[in-house]
Coordinates of C-alpha atoms in Angstrom, one line a residue:
X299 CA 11.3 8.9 28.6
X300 CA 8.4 8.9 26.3
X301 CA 5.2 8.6 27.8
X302 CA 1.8 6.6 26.6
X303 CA -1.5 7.0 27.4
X304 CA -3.9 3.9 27.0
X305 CA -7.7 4.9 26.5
X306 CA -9.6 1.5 26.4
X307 CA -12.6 0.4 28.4
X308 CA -11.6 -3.1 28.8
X309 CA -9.2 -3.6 31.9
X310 CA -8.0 -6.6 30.3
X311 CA -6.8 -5.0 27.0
X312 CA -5.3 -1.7 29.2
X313 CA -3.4 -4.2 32.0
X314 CA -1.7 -6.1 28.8
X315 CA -0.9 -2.8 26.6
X316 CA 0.8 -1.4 30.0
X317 CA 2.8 -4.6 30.3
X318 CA 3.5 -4.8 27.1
X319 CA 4.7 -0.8 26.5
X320 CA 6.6 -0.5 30.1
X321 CA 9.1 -3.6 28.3
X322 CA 9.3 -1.3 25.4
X323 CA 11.0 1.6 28.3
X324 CA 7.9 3.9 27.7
X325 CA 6.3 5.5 31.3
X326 CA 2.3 4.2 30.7
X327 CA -0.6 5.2 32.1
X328 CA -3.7 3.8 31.7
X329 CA -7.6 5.3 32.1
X330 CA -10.8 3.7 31.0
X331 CA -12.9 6.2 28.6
X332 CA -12.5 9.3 27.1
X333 CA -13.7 11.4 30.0
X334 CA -10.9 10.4 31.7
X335 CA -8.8 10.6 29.3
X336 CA -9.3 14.0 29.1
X337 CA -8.9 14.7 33.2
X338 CA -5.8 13.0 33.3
X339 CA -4.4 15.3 30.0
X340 CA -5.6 17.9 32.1
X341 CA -3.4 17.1 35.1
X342 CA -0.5 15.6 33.1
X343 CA -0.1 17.4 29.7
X344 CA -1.0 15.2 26.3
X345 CA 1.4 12.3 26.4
X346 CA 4.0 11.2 23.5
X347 CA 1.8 8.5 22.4
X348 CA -1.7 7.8 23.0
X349 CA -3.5 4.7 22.0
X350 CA -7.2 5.0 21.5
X351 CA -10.0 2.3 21.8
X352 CA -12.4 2.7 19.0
X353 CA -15.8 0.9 18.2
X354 CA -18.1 1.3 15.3
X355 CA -21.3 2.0 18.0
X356 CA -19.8 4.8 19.7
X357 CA -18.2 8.0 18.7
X358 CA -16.4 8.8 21.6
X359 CA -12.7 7.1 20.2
X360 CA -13.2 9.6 17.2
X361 CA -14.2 12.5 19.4
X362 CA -10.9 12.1 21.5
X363 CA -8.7 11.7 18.7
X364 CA -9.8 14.9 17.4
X365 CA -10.2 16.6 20.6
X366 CA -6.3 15.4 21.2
X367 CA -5.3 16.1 17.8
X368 CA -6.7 20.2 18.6
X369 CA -4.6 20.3 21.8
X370 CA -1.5 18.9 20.8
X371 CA -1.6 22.2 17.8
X372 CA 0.5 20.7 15.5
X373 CA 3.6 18.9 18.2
X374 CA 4.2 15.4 17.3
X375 CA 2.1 13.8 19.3
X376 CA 1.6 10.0 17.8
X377 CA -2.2 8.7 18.3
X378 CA -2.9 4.8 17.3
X379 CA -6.4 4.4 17.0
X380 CA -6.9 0.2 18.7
X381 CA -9.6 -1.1 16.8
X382 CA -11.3 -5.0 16.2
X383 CA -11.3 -5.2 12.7
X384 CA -10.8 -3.2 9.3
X385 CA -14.1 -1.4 9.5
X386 CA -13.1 1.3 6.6
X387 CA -15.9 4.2 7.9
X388 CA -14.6 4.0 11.2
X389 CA -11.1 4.2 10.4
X390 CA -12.1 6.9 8.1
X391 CA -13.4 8.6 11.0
X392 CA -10.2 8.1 13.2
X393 CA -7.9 9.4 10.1
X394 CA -10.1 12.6 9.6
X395 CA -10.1 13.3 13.5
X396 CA -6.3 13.1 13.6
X397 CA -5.3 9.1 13.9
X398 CA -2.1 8.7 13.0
X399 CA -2.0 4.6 12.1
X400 CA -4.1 2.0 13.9
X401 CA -3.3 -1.1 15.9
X402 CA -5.6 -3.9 15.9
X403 CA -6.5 -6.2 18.9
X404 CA -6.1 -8.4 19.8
X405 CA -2.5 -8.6 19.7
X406 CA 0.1 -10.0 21.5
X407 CA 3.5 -8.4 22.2
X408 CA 5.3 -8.9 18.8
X409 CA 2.3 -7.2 16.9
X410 CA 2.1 -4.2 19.7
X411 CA 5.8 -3.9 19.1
X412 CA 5.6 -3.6 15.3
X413 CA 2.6 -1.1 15.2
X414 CA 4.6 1.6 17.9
X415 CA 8.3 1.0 17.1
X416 CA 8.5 3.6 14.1
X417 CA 7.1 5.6 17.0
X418 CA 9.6 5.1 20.3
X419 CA 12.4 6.8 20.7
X420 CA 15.5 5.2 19.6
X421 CA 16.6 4.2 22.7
X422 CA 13.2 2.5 23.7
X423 CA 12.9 0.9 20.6
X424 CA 15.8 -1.6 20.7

């Protein structure tokens, strides 16, 4: 089972992604900042997929992404940068610490679905 790590600040936006990615047959585990992000990588190992809050203000989703990107030393770990809108010098940011695609919120479950299925397994994406 493919596991998914959800980095976002708002418990709103984590509680729905969770919801959303257990339907999808992935094992999801939430924290709320990059800080403990990085404790529960620490205990657990890097996941399969991580998605990544990201804001404009704050360069802690970029920091992650790369610090991710360093440990997982070239395995195929998937990092989807969740960002508001098209801001291009933050998602240039995200792609040059390691992003791999972004997901925009809000969404709703068929738009989560369409951003990670070319990333679930193919027995968690039917």
């Amino acid at each position: 089972m493919q596991t998914c790590l959800v980095v976002d600040d708002a418990p709103v936006i984590r509680k729905i992604a969770s919801h959303i990615l257990l339907q999808f047959g992935l094992a999801v585990e939430s924290v709320a900042n990059a800080e403990e992000a990085r404790e529960w990588i620490k205990e657990n190992g890097l996941p399969d997929i991580a998605i990544v809050a990201a804001c404009p203000s704050d360069s802690a989703g970029p920091q992650l992404v790369d610090d991710m990107r360093r440990m997982a030393k070239g395995t195929g770990l998937v990092i989807l940068a969740s960002i508001v809108d098209a801001n291009l010098g933050l998602m240039t940011r995200l792609k040059r610490a390691g992003a791999t695609d972004y997901i925009y919120k809000p969404f709703d479950r068929d738009a989560l679905r369409s951003w990670i299925k070319p990333y679930l397994e193919s027995s968690a994406a039917a």
